[in-house]
């Protein structure tokens, strides 16, 4: 048995190790600097209470992006030196973000051990490779991202750090082979267990959904299916779930081999970046070969995001969560006893609010960041939640869950088509249009201005806050741009008081709220790795069923005009068009 020693290595702080919306995300070239990752990991250990480190079980894995394998070895050696009892690693270092959450909550080791936390190695939807992004975040015992209290402590520790602990002579562990490797350190045994990345997650999915009814749908000649993992970690689950368990054709999987650089693509499941799927589904400009499938979906790098498509039809994430919530009790066994409540992030459209009101459900509006849903779920207040940023999930874990969302949609389709698979199929588009007919439609779009000069972005935001002090001034500008747009009746910066622990999160986005329920929201993204990304969210509610069938960009054109002029977008950023429209 290998006996290792603990070294104390002198170090000094790096600037800017502040976790963003979801962990620390930087270019690989930043992360590979000597001591950079080490400092952040030690700062995290130092921010946790002793029992979460000494003698604890930690999960260390991620989406398999470039630098993950090195990072896993470094973190393992630091965990050993800090007195951690065992480290669990998914085979080849792969675990999707939702699977990590599941493993923390559900997995019991051969000796009865359970994990108390995880380092997740991902920069989510950001590209990977030597010149692209890496990321790391810490998740807590409930399976969810560390709350602000902890991430603030981590950041503070990074600014004062002077040394870290590492077991330099601990040999690298072969993370491609399943099994346990045992070591001994100054304080006793330390083990590394490499386990199958999918087993625990597949088991959990089977306990939530009716796999038999989904299988019937997926194997019906009436139905066709396509799933694009964009070469992210979802590929490690897609074949096991969709093909092996549910009977989908193997050729219905696109880009399902996880790659360190995501095949050179941008692993962000939206209409801009999921090009191959979008073309196959008959959307976009390219000519489709043959008849598009009835259902398509994509995931991001770490498989917590999802995009849902029907044949030649895009489902907005805001509609998706509302539709899942409205159908969950009938279509998904896990929810058959009813929903505890629902929640959305502030910039997500109010489609969920309307459904919650009709269904008499508790409803919560939280700031952007999945961590805010966790408290509600732990307190038993929320069953289903979602975000405009292609995140949807439930209280089965404490992260958003891309494959769960696909299974939720397949369950709804299976339910709507039960006993009818011989007749005309009820399609994704039918389900969405029926939802609009019942609840009204929230026309919605998001404009992203990526990699804008950080100073200019700050100035634009400061200008918008200042402008809020005079609504007459705001309305003068609005009417000057479009007289057919209703009045702004309220404008503020979103602040959230957590109903469970009373904590307050301020400056969570600038809102302009219109008399007819329309909203314009401006936020700076917290997940970029360079410059600033300005997000502009535009929403308009249409209750009249005869007017819910318009093209979204036509319906929203007046509000877009108003938003761009009101914010002086071009003046501040020099950009005449957004980088991405979703
Ligand atoms: C993270 C958060 C989400 C958030 C998204 C975008 O997701 O978990 O709650 O909506 O970032 O945040 P921002 O608008 O600040 O860029 P992910 O998938 O990137 O981990």
Coordinates of C-alpha atoms and ligand atoms in Angstrom, one line a residue:
X1 CA 0.0 0.0 0.0
X2 CA 1.3 3.5 -0.9
X3 CA 2.0 5.8 2.1
X4 CA 1.9 9.5 1.2
X5 CA 3.3 12.6 2.9
X6 CA 1.6 16.0 3.2
X7 CA 3.4 19.0 1.9
X8 CA 2.6 22.6 2.8
X9 CA 3.2 24.7 -0.3
X10 CA 3.7 28.5 -0.1
X11 CA 1.5 30.5 -2.4
X12 CA 0.1 34.0 -2.9
X13 CA -3.4 35.2 -4.1
X14 CA -4.6 35.5 -7.7
X15 CA -6.9 38.3 -8.6
X16 CA -10.5 37.6 -9.7
X17 CA -11.1 34.1 -8.2
X18 CA -14.7 35.2 -7.5
X19 CA -17.3 32.5 -8.3
X20 CA -19.9 33.8 -10.7
X21 CA -23.5 32.7 -11.3
X22 CA -22.3 29.1 -11.1
X23 CA -18.7 28.6 -10.0
X24 CA -15.3 30.0 -11.3
X25 CA -15.0 30.0 -15.1
X26 CA -11.9 31.2 -16.8
X27 CA -9.8 30.4 -19.9
X28 CA -7.7 27.2 -19.6
X29 CA -4.6 29.4 -19.9
X30 CA -5.6 31.1 -16.6
X31 CA -6.3 27.8 -14.8
X32 CA -3.0 26.1 -15.8
X33 CA -0.9 28.8 -14.2
X34 CA 1.1 27.3 -11.3
X35 CA -1.0 27.2 -8.1
X36 CA -4.1 28.8 -9.7
X37 CA -6.4 25.8 -9.3
X38 CA -4.7 24.8 -6.0
X39 CA -5.5 28.2 -4.5
X40 CA -9.2 27.9 -5.3
X41 CA -9.5 24.4 -4.1
X42 CA -7.7 25.1 -0.8
X43 CA -9.8 28.3 -0.4
X44 CA -12.9 26.0 -0.8
X45 CA -11.7 23.5 1.8
X46 CA -11.0 26.4 4.2
X47 CA -14.5 27.7 3.7
X48 CA -16.2 24.5 4.7
X49 CA -16.8 23.3 8.2
X50 CA -14.2 20.7 9.4
X51 CA -16.6 17.7 9.2
X52 CA -17.2 18.4 5.5
X53 CA -13.5 17.9 4.9
X54 CA -11.8 15.7 7.5
X55 CA -13.0 12.1 7.1
X56 CA -15.5 13.1 4.5
X57 CA -16.4 11.6 1.1
X58 CA -16.1 13.9 -1.9
X59 CA -17.2 13.6 -5.5
X60 CA -14.7 15.0 -8.1
X61 CA -15.7 14.8 -11.8
X62 CA -17.2 16.9 -14.6
X63 CA -18.1 17.3 -18.2
X64 CA -14.7 15.9 -19.4
X65 CA -13.5 19.2 -20.9
X66 CA -9.8 19.8 -21.6
X67 CA -7.8 20.0 -18.3
X68 CA -10.3 18.0 -16.4
X69 CA -8.1 14.9 -16.1
X70 CA -5.2 17.0 -14.7
X71 CA -7.5 18.8 -12.4
X72 CA -9.0 15.6 -11.0
X73 CA -5.5 14.3 -10.0
X74 CA -4.6 17.7 -8.4
X75 CA -7.8 17.9 -6.4
X76 CA -7.5 14.2 -5.3
X77 CA -4.0 14.9 -4.0
X78 CA -5.2 18.0 -2.2
X79 CA -8.2 16.2 -0.8
X80 CA -5.9 13.5 0.6
X81 CA -3.6 16.1 2.2
X82 CA -6.6 17.9 3.7
X83 CA -7.8 14.8 5.5
X84 CA -10.6 13.8 3.2
X85 CA -11.4 10.0 3.7
X86 CA -12.3 9.1 0.1
X87 CA -12.8 10.6 -3.3
X88 CA -15.4 9.3 -5.8
X89 CA -14.7 9.8 -9.5
X90 CA -17.0 8.9 -12.4
X91 CA -15.2 6.7 -14.9
X92 CA -12.9 8.8 -17.1
X93 CA -13.7 11.7 -14.9
X94 CA -17.2 12.0 -16.4
X95 CA -20.3 12.9 -14.5
X96 CA -23.0 15.3 -15.7
X97 CA -23.8 18.1 -13.3
X98 CA -27.3 16.6 -12.6
X99 CA -25.6 13.2 -12.1
X100 CA -23.2 14.7 -9.5
X101 CA -26.2 16.1 -7.6
X102 CA -27.8 12.6 -7.8
X103 CA -24.7 10.9 -6.7
X104 CA -24.3 13.2 -3.6
X105 CA -28.0 12.5 -2.7
X106 CA -28.4 8.9 -3.6
X107 CA -25.1 7.0 -3.8
X108 CA -24.1 4.8 -0.9
X109 CA -20.6 3.4 -1.0
X110 CA -19.8 -0.3 -0.4
X111 CA -19.0 0.5 3.2
X112 CA -22.2 2.6 3.7
X113 CA -20.4 6.0 3.1
X114 CA -22.3 9.0 1.6
X115 CA -20.8 12.1 -0.1
X116 CA -21.0 15.5 1.6
X117 CA -20.0 17.5 -1.4
X118 CA -18.5 17.7 -4.8
X119 CA -16.1 19.6 -7.0
X120 CA -17.8 19.8 -10.4
X121 CA -15.3 20.5 -13.2
X122 CA -17.2 22.3 -16.0
X123 CA -17.7 25.6 -17.7
X124 CA -21.1 24.4 -18.7
X125 CA -22.2 25.7 -22.1
X126 CA -18.9 27.6 -22.8
X127 CA -16.5 26.0 -25.4
X128 CA -13.6 23.7 -24.3
X129 CA -10.1 23.0 -25.4
X130 CA -6.6 24.5 -24.7
X131 CA -7.7 28.0 -25.8
X132 CA -11.2 27.9 -24.4
X133 CA -12.8 27.6 -21.0
X134 CA -12.5 25.6 -17.8
X135 CA -14.5 25.9 -14.7
X136 CA -14.9 24.6 -11.2
X137 CA -17.7 24.8 -8.6
X138 CA -18.5 23.3 -5.3
X139 CA -21.8 21.6 -4.5
X140 CA -23.1 20.9 -1.0
X141 CA -24.5 18.0 0.9
X142 CA -28.0 18.6 -0.5
X143 CA -26.6 18.1 -4.0
X144 CA -27.0 21.8 -4.9
X145 CA -24.4 24.6 -5.7
X146 CA -22.8 26.3 -2.7
X147 CA -25.0 29.2 -1.5
X148 CA -23.7 32.8 -1.6
X149 CA -22.6 32.6 2.0
X150 CA -20.1 29.9 1.1
X151 CA -19.0 31.3 -2.3
X152 CA -18.3 34.7 -0.6
X153 CA -16.2 32.9 1.9
X154 CA -14.3 31.0 -0.8
X155 CA -13.6 34.3 -2.6
X156 CA -12.5 36.0 0.6
X157 CA -10.1 33.1 1.3
X158 CA -8.6 33.3 -2.2
X159 CA -7.6 36.9 -1.5
X160 CA -5.6 36.1 1.6
X161 CA -4.3 32.6 0.9
X162 CA -0.7 31.9 1.8
X163 CA -0.3 28.1 1.6
X164 CA -2.1 24.9 0.4
X165 CA -1.8 21.3 1.4
X166 CA -1.0 18.6 -1.1
X167 CA 0.1 14.9 -1.1
X168 CA 2.6 15.4 -3.9
X169 CA 3.9 11.8 -3.8
X170 CA 0.4 10.3 -4.2
X171 CA 0.5 8.5 -7.5
X172 CA -2.0 9.4 -10.2
X173 CA -5.0 7.2 -10.1
X174 CA -6.1 5.5 -13.3
X175 CA -9.6 7.0 -13.7
X176 CA -10.4 5.0 -16.8
X177 CA -10.7 1.7 -14.8
X178 CA -13.5 1.0 -12.4
X179 CA -12.4 0.1 -8.9
X180 CA -11.0 1.3 -5.6
X181 CA -7.4 2.3 -4.9
X182 CA -6.3 2.4 -1.3
X183 CA -3.6 4.7 0.2
X184 CA -2.4 5.5 3.6
X185 CA -1.5 9.0 4.8
X186 CA -0.3 10.5 8.1
X187 CA -3.8 10.3 9.5
X188 CA -4.8 6.9 8.2
X189 CA -6.5 5.5 5.1
X190 CA -7.5 7.4 2.0
X191 CA -9.3 5.8 -1.0
X192 CA -10.2 6.7 -4.5
X193 CA -13.1 4.9 -6.1
X194 CA -13.8 5.1 -9.8
X195 CA -17.4 4.2 -10.5
X196 CA -19.8 3.9 -13.4
X197 CA -21.0 7.4 -14.4
X198 CA -24.5 6.5 -15.3
X199 CA -25.8 3.7 -13.0
X200 CA -27.1 5.9 -10.1
X201 CA -28.6 8.5 -12.5
X202 CA -30.4 5.9 -14.7
X203 CA -31.8 4.3 -11.5
X204 CA -33.1 7.7 -10.4
X205 CA -34.7 8.4 -13.7
X206 CA -36.5 5.0 -13.7
X207 CA -37.9 5.8 -10.3
X208 CA -39.4 9.1 -11.6
X209 CA -40.8 8.3 -15.1
X210 CA -42.9 5.5 -16.5
X211 CA -40.2 4.1 -18.8
X212 CA -42.6 1.5 -20.3
X213 CA -45.0 4.2 -21.7
X214 CA -42.0 6.2 -23.0
X215 CA -40.7 3.1 -24.6
X216 CA -44.0 2.5 -26.4
X217 CA -43.8 6.0 -27.8
X218 CA -40.2 5.8 -28.9
X219 CA -40.6 2.5 -30.6
X220 CA -43.9 3.4 -32.4
X221 CA -43.5 3.8 -36.1
X222 CA -45.6 7.0 -35.8
X223 CA -42.9 8.7 -33.7
X224 CA -39.3 9.8 -34.5
X225 CA -36.7 11.2 -32.1
X226 CA -33.3 12.9 -32.3
X227 CA -31.0 13.8 -29.4
X228 CA -27.9 16.0 -29.8
X229 CA -25.3 16.0 -26.9
X230 CA -23.1 18.5 -28.7
X231 CA -20.2 16.2 -27.7
X232 CA -20.8 17.0 -24.1
X233 CA -21.1 14.6 -21.2
X234 CA -24.8 13.9 -21.9
X235 CA -23.5 11.4 -24.5
X236 CA -22.4 9.2 -21.5
X237 CA -26.1 8.9 -20.6
X238 CA -27.9 9.2 -23.9
X239 CA -27.2 5.7 -25.2
X240 CA -27.9 4.1 -21.9
X241 CA -31.2 5.8 -21.4
X242 CA -32.6 6.5 -24.9
X243 CA -31.3 3.5 -26.8
X244 CA -30.7 0.7 -24.2
X245 CA -33.6 1.4 -21.8
X246 CA -36.1 3.1 -24.1
X247 CA -35.6 1.5 -27.4
X248 CA -34.7 4.5 -29.6
X249 CA -32.7 3.9 -32.7
X250 CA -29.0 4.3 -32.3
X251 CA -28.9 6.7 -35.3
X252 CA -31.2 9.1 -33.4
X253 CA -28.2 10.1 -31.3
X254 CA -26.1 13.0 -32.7
X255 CA -22.7 14.0 -31.3
X256 CA -23.0 11.7 -28.4
X257 CA -19.3 10.9 -27.9
X258 CA -18.0 13.2 -25.2
X259 CA -15.0 15.2 -26.4
X260 CA -12.5 17.4 -24.5
X261 CA -13.1 20.2 -27.0
X262 CA -16.7 19.4 -27.8
X263 CA -15.6 18.7 -31.3
X264 CA -14.6 22.3 -31.7
X265 CA -18.2 23.4 -31.2
X266 CA -20.0 25.7 -28.7
X267 CA -21.9 23.2 -26.5
X268 CA -24.8 25.5 -25.9
X269 CA -28.2 24.1 -26.8
X270 CA -29.9 26.9 -28.6
X271 CA -31.0 27.7 -32.1
X272 CA -27.7 29.3 -32.9
X273 CA -25.2 26.7 -31.7
X274 CA -27.1 23.4 -32.0
X275 CA -26.8 23.8 -35.8
X276 CA -27.0 20.1 -36.8
X277 CA -30.0 19.4 -34.8
X278 CA -31.8 22.6 -35.8
X279 CA -31.2 21.7 -39.5
X280 CA -32.4 18.1 -38.9
X281 CA -35.6 19.4 -37.2
X282 CA -36.4 21.5 -40.3
X283 CA -35.7 24.8 -38.6
X284 CA -33.2 27.5 -39.7
X285 CA -32.2 28.3 -43.2
X286 CA -30.6 25.1 -44.3
X287 CA -32.5 22.6 -46.5
X288 CA -33.6 19.5 -44.5
X289 CA -32.8 16.1 -45.8
X290 CA -36.1 14.2 -45.7
X291 CA -38.9 14.5 -43.2
X292 CA -37.8 16.0 -39.8
X293 CA -38.3 13.9 -36.6
X294 CA -41.3 14.5 -34.4
X295 CA -39.2 15.4 -31.4
X296 CA -35.7 16.8 -31.0
X297 CA -33.6 17.8 -28.0
X298 CA -30.1 19.0 -27.2
X299 CA -27.9 19.3 -24.1
X300 CA -25.1 21.6 -23.1
X301 CA -21.5 20.5 -22.1
X302 CA -22.4 19.4 -18.6
X303 CA -25.9 18.2 -19.5
X304 CA -27.9 20.4 -17.2
X305 CA -29.4 22.5 -19.9
X306 CA -31.9 21.4 -22.6
X307 CA -33.5 22.6 -25.7
X308 CA -36.8 21.1 -26.8
X309 CA -37.9 21.1 -30.4
X310 CA -40.9 19.7 -32.3
X311 CA -40.9 19.2 -36.1
X312 CA -40.1 22.6 -37.5
X313 CA -41.1 24.0 -34.1
X314 CA -39.1 25.6 -31.2
X315 CA -40.3 25.5 -27.7
X316 CA -39.1 28.4 -25.6
X317 CA -37.6 27.3 -22.3
X318 CA -40.1 29.6 -20.5
X319 CA -43.0 27.8 -22.2
X320 CA -41.4 24.4 -21.6
X321 CA -41.4 24.7 -17.8
X322 CA -44.9 26.0 -17.8
X323 CA -46.1 23.1 -19.9
X324 CA -44.2 20.5 -17.9
X325 CA -45.8 21.9 -14.7
X326 CA -49.3 22.0 -16.2
X327 CA -49.1 18.3 -17.3
X328 CA -46.8 16.8 -14.6
X329 CA -49.4 15.3 -12.3
X330 CA -51.1 13.3 -15.1
X331 CA -48.0 12.4 -17.1
X332 CA -45.2 11.8 -14.6
X333 CA -45.6 9.2 -11.8
X334 CA -43.2 11.1 -9.5
X335 CA -45.7 14.0 -9.3
X336 CA -48.9 12.0 -9.2
X337 CA -49.7 13.2 -5.6
X338 CA -49.6 16.8 -6.8
X339 CA -47.0 19.6 -7.0
X340 CA -45.7 21.4 -3.8
X341 CA -45.2 24.6 -5.8
X342 CA -43.3 26.0 -8.8
X343 CA -40.6 28.6 -9.3
X344 CA -38.9 30.5 -12.1
X345 CA -36.0 32.9 -12.3
X346 CA -36.8 36.6 -12.6
X347 CA -36.0 37.0 -16.3
X348 CA -37.9 33.8 -17.3
X349 CA -41.3 34.7 -18.9
X350 CA -44.4 34.7 -16.8
X351 CA -45.9 31.7 -18.6
X352 CA -45.3 29.7 -15.4
X353 CA -47.0 32.3 -13.2
X354 CA -50.2 32.0 -15.3
X355 CA -50.2 28.2 -15.1
X356 CA -49.5 28.3 -11.4
X357 CA -52.5 30.6 -10.9
X358 CA -54.9 28.4 -12.9
X359 CA -53.7 25.3 -11.1
X360 CA -53.7 27.0 -7.7
X361 CA -50.0 26.3 -7.0
X362 CA -47.5 28.1 -4.8
X363 CA -45.3 30.2 -7.0
X364 CA -41.9 31.8 -6.5
X365 CA -39.7 34.2 -8.5
X366 CA -36.0 34.0 -7.7
X367 CA -32.9 35.6 -9.1
X368 CA -30.9 34.0 -11.9
X369 CA -28.8 31.1 -10.5
X370 CA -30.0 27.5 -9.8
X371 CA -28.8 27.7 -6.2
X372 CA -31.8 29.9 -5.4
X373 CA -34.2 27.1 -6.1
X374 CA -32.4 24.7 -3.7
X375 CA -33.6 26.4 -0.5
X376 CA -37.3 26.3 -1.7
X377 CA -36.9 22.6 -2.5
X378 CA -35.2 21.7 0.7
X379 CA -38.1 23.4 2.5
X380 CA -40.7 21.4 0.6
X381 CA -42.0 24.5 -1.2
X382 CA -41.2 23.7 -4.8
X383 CA -41.5 20.7 -7.1
X384 CA -40.7 22.1 -10.6
X385 CA -38.7 25.1 -11.6
X386 CA -37.1 26.5 -14.7
X387 CA -35.2 29.3 -16.4
X388 CA -35.2 31.0 -19.7
X389 CA -31.6 30.0 -20.1
X390 CA -32.6 26.5 -21.1
X391 CA -32.6 25.1 -17.6
X392 CA -35.5 23.0 -16.3
X393 CA -35.7 20.6 -13.3
X394 CA -37.4 19.4 -10.2
X395 CA -36.8 18.5 -6.6
X396 CA -35.5 15.0 -7.5
X397 CA -32.0 16.7 -7.3
X398 CA -30.7 20.2 -6.7
X399 CA -29.4 21.0 -10.2
X400 CA -31.2 21.6 -13.4
X401 CA -31.4 18.4 -15.5
X402 CA -31.2 18.3 -19.2
X403 CA -32.1 14.6 -19.7
X404 CA -34.9 14.8 -17.1
X405 CA -36.5 17.6 -19.2
X406 CA -36.4 15.4 -22.3
X407 CA -37.9 12.5 -20.3
X408 CA -40.6 14.9 -19.0
X409 CA -41.5 16.0 -22.5
X410 CA -41.5 12.4 -23.8
X411 CA -43.8 11.5 -20.8
X412 CA -46.2 14.2 -21.8
X413 CA -46.2 13.1 -25.4
X414 CA -46.7 9.5 -24.3
X415 CA -49.6 10.5 -22.1
X416 CA -51.3 12.6 -24.7
X417 CA -50.9 9.8 -27.3
X418 CA -51.7 6.9 -25.0
X419 CA -54.1 4.5 -26.8
X420 CA -53.9 6.8 -29.8
X421 CA -50.6 5.8 -31.4
X422 CA -52.5 4.3 -34.3
X423 CA -54.3 7.6 -35.1
X424 CA -52.9 11.0 -35.8
X425 CA -50.1 11.8 -33.4
X426 CA -50.5 14.7 -30.9
X427 CA -47.3 16.6 -31.6
X428 CA -45.1 18.9 -29.6
X429 CA -46.5 21.8 -31.6
X430 CA -50.1 20.7 -30.8
X431 CA -49.3 20.6 -27.1
X432 CA -47.7 24.1 -27.1
X433 CA -50.5 25.6 -29.1
X434 CA -53.2 24.1 -26.8
X435 CA -51.3 25.5 -23.9
X436 CA -51.4 29.0 -25.4
X437 CA -55.1 28.6 -26.2
X438 CA -55.8 27.8 -22.5
X439 CA -53.3 30.2 -20.7
X440 CA -52.4 32.8 -23.3
X441 CA -49.0 33.2 -24.9
X442 CA -45.9 34.9 -23.6
X443 CA -44.0 36.1 -26.7
X444 CA -40.4 36.0 -25.6
X445 CA -36.8 36.6 -26.8
X446 CA -33.4 37.2 -25.4
X447 CA -30.6 39.3 -27.0
X448 CA -27.1 38.5 -25.8
X449 CA -24.2 41.0 -26.4
X450 CA -21.2 38.8 -25.7
X451 CA -17.7 39.9 -24.8
X452 CA -18.6 43.6 -24.6
X453 CA -16.1 46.0 -23.0
X454 CA -16.7 45.5 -19.2
X455 CA -16.5 49.3 -18.5
X456 CA -19.0 50.1 -21.3
X457 CA -21.4 47.4 -20.0
X458 CA -21.3 48.8 -16.5
X459 CA -22.0 52.3 -17.8
X460 CA -25.0 51.1 -19.7
X461 CA -26.4 49.4 -16.6
X462 CA -25.7 52.5 -14.5
X463 CA -27.5 54.6 -17.1
X464 CA -30.6 52.3 -17.0
X465 CA -30.7 52.4 -13.2
X466 CA -30.5 56.2 -13.2
X467 CA -33.2 56.5 -15.8
X468 CA -35.6 54.5 -13.5
X469 CA -35.9 57.5 -11.2
X470 CA -38.2 59.3 -13.6
X471 CA -41.0 57.3 -15.2
X472 CA -42.3 60.3 -17.1
X473 CA -38.9 60.6 -18.7
X474 CA -38.9 56.8 -19.5
X475 CA -42.3 57.0 -21.0
X476 CA -41.4 60.0 -23.1
X477 CA -38.6 57.9 -24.7
X478 CA -40.8 54.9 -25.0
X479 CA -43.6 56.8 -26.8
X480 CA -41.1 58.6 -28.9
X481 CA -39.9 55.3 -30.3
X482 CA -43.3 53.5 -30.6
X483 CA -46.6 55.1 -29.7
X484 CA -48.3 51.6 -29.9
X485 CA -46.4 50.3 -26.9
X486 CA -48.1 50.6 -23.5
X487 CA -46.8 52.7 -20.6
X488 CA -44.0 51.7 -18.3
X489 CA -45.8 51.6 -14.9
X490 CA -42.9 50.4 -12.7
X491 CA -39.1 50.1 -13.0
X492 CA -36.7 48.8 -10.4
X493 CA -33.7 46.6 -9.7
X494 CA -34.8 43.1 -8.7
X495 CA -34.1 42.2 -5.1
X496 CA -34.9 38.9 -3.6
X497 CA -35.5 38.0 0.0
X498 CA -35.2 34.2 0.4
X499 CA -38.5 33.1 2.1
X500 CA -36.7 30.2 3.9
X501 CA -33.5 31.8 5.4
X502 CA -34.4 35.5 5.0
X503 CA -31.1 36.2 3.1
X504 CA -31.2 39.2 0.7
X505 CA -29.8 39.2 -2.9
X506 CA -29.7 42.7 -4.4
X507 CA -28.9 44.1 -7.9
X508 CA -30.3 41.0 -9.7
X509 CA -31.4 42.7 -12.9
X510 CA -33.0 45.9 -14.1
X511 CA -36.7 45.7 -14.9
X512 CA -39.0 47.9 -16.9
X513 CA -42.6 46.7 -16.3
X514 CA -45.3 47.8 -18.7
X515 CA -49.0 48.3 -18.1
X516 CA -50.0 45.4 -20.4
X517 CA -47.7 42.9 -18.6
X518 CA -44.8 43.3 -21.0
X519 CA -41.4 43.4 -19.5
X520 CA -37.9 44.5 -20.5
X521 CA -35.1 43.2 -18.4
X522 CA -31.4 44.0 -18.5
X523 CA -28.7 41.9 -16.7
X524 CA -25.0 41.3 -16.9
X525 CA -24.3 37.6 -17.2
X526 CA -22.4 35.9 -14.4
X527 CA -21.1 33.0 -16.4
X528 CA -18.8 34.5 -19.1
X529 CA -15.0 34.2 -18.8
X530 CA -13.9 37.3 -20.7
X531 CA -15.3 40.9 -21.0
X532 CA -19.0 41.3 -20.1
X533 CA -22.1 39.8 -21.6
X534 CA -25.2 42.0 -21.6
X535 CA -28.5 40.1 -21.6
X536 CA -31.7 41.8 -22.7
X537 CA -34.9 39.9 -22.1
X538 CA -38.0 40.9 -24.0
X539 CA -41.5 39.6 -23.2
X540 CA -45.1 40.4 -24.1
X541 CA -48.2 38.6 -23.0
X542 CA -51.1 37.9 -25.4
X543 CA -54.3 36.5 -23.8
X544 CA -56.5 36.6 -26.9
X545 CA -56.4 33.1 -28.4
X546 CA -56.9 34.5 -31.9
X547 CA -53.6 36.4 -31.6
X548 CA -51.3 33.7 -30.1
X549 CA -50.2 32.4 -33.5
X550 CA -48.1 35.2 -34.7
X551 CA -44.4 34.9 -35.5
X552 CA -42.5 35.8 -32.3
X553 CA -40.1 38.3 -33.9
X554 CA -43.0 40.2 -35.5
X555 CA -45.0 40.3 -32.3
X556 CA -42.0 41.6 -30.4
X557 CA -40.6 44.0 -32.9
X558 CA -42.0 47.2 -31.3
X559 CA -40.7 46.2 -27.8
X560 CA -37.3 45.3 -29.3
X561 CA -37.1 48.8 -30.9
X562 CA -38.0 50.4 -27.5
X563 CA -35.5 48.3 -25.6
X564 CA -32.6 49.2 -27.9
X565 CA -33.3 52.9 -28.0
X566 CA -34.1 53.1 -24.2
X567 CA -30.8 51.5 -23.3
X568 CA -28.8 53.3 -26.0
X569 CA -27.4 49.9 -26.7
X570 CA -25.4 50.8 -29.8
X571 CA -24.1 54.0 -28.3
X572 CA -22.7 52.3 -25.2
X573 CA -21.5 49.0 -26.8
X574 CA -20.8 49.9 -30.4
X575 CA -22.8 46.9 -31.4
X576 CA -25.5 47.2 -34.0
X577 CA -26.7 43.6 -33.4
X578 CA -26.6 41.0 -30.7
X579 CA -24.2 38.1 -30.8
X580 CA -26.9 35.5 -30.1
X581 CA -30.7 35.7 -30.2
X582 CA -32.6 33.0 -28.4
Ligands
LIG1 C1 -25.9 29.0 -14.8 C2 -26.9 29.0 -13.7 C3 -28.3 29.4 -14.2 C4 -28.2 30.6 -15.0 C5 -27.2 30.5 -16.1 C6 -27.0 31.7 -16.9 O1 -26.2 27.9 -15.6 O2 -27.0 27.8 -13.0 O3 -29.1 29.5 -13.1 O4 -29.5 30.9 -15.6 O5 -26.0 30.2 -15.6 O6 -26.5 32.7 -16.0 P1 -26.0 34.1 -16.6 O7 -27.2 34.8 -17.2 O8 -25.6 34.8 -15.3 O9 -24.9 33.9 -17.6 P2 -25.0 27.0 -16.3 O10 -25.7 26.1 -17.2 O11 -24.2 28.0 -17.0 O12 -24.3 26.4 -15.1

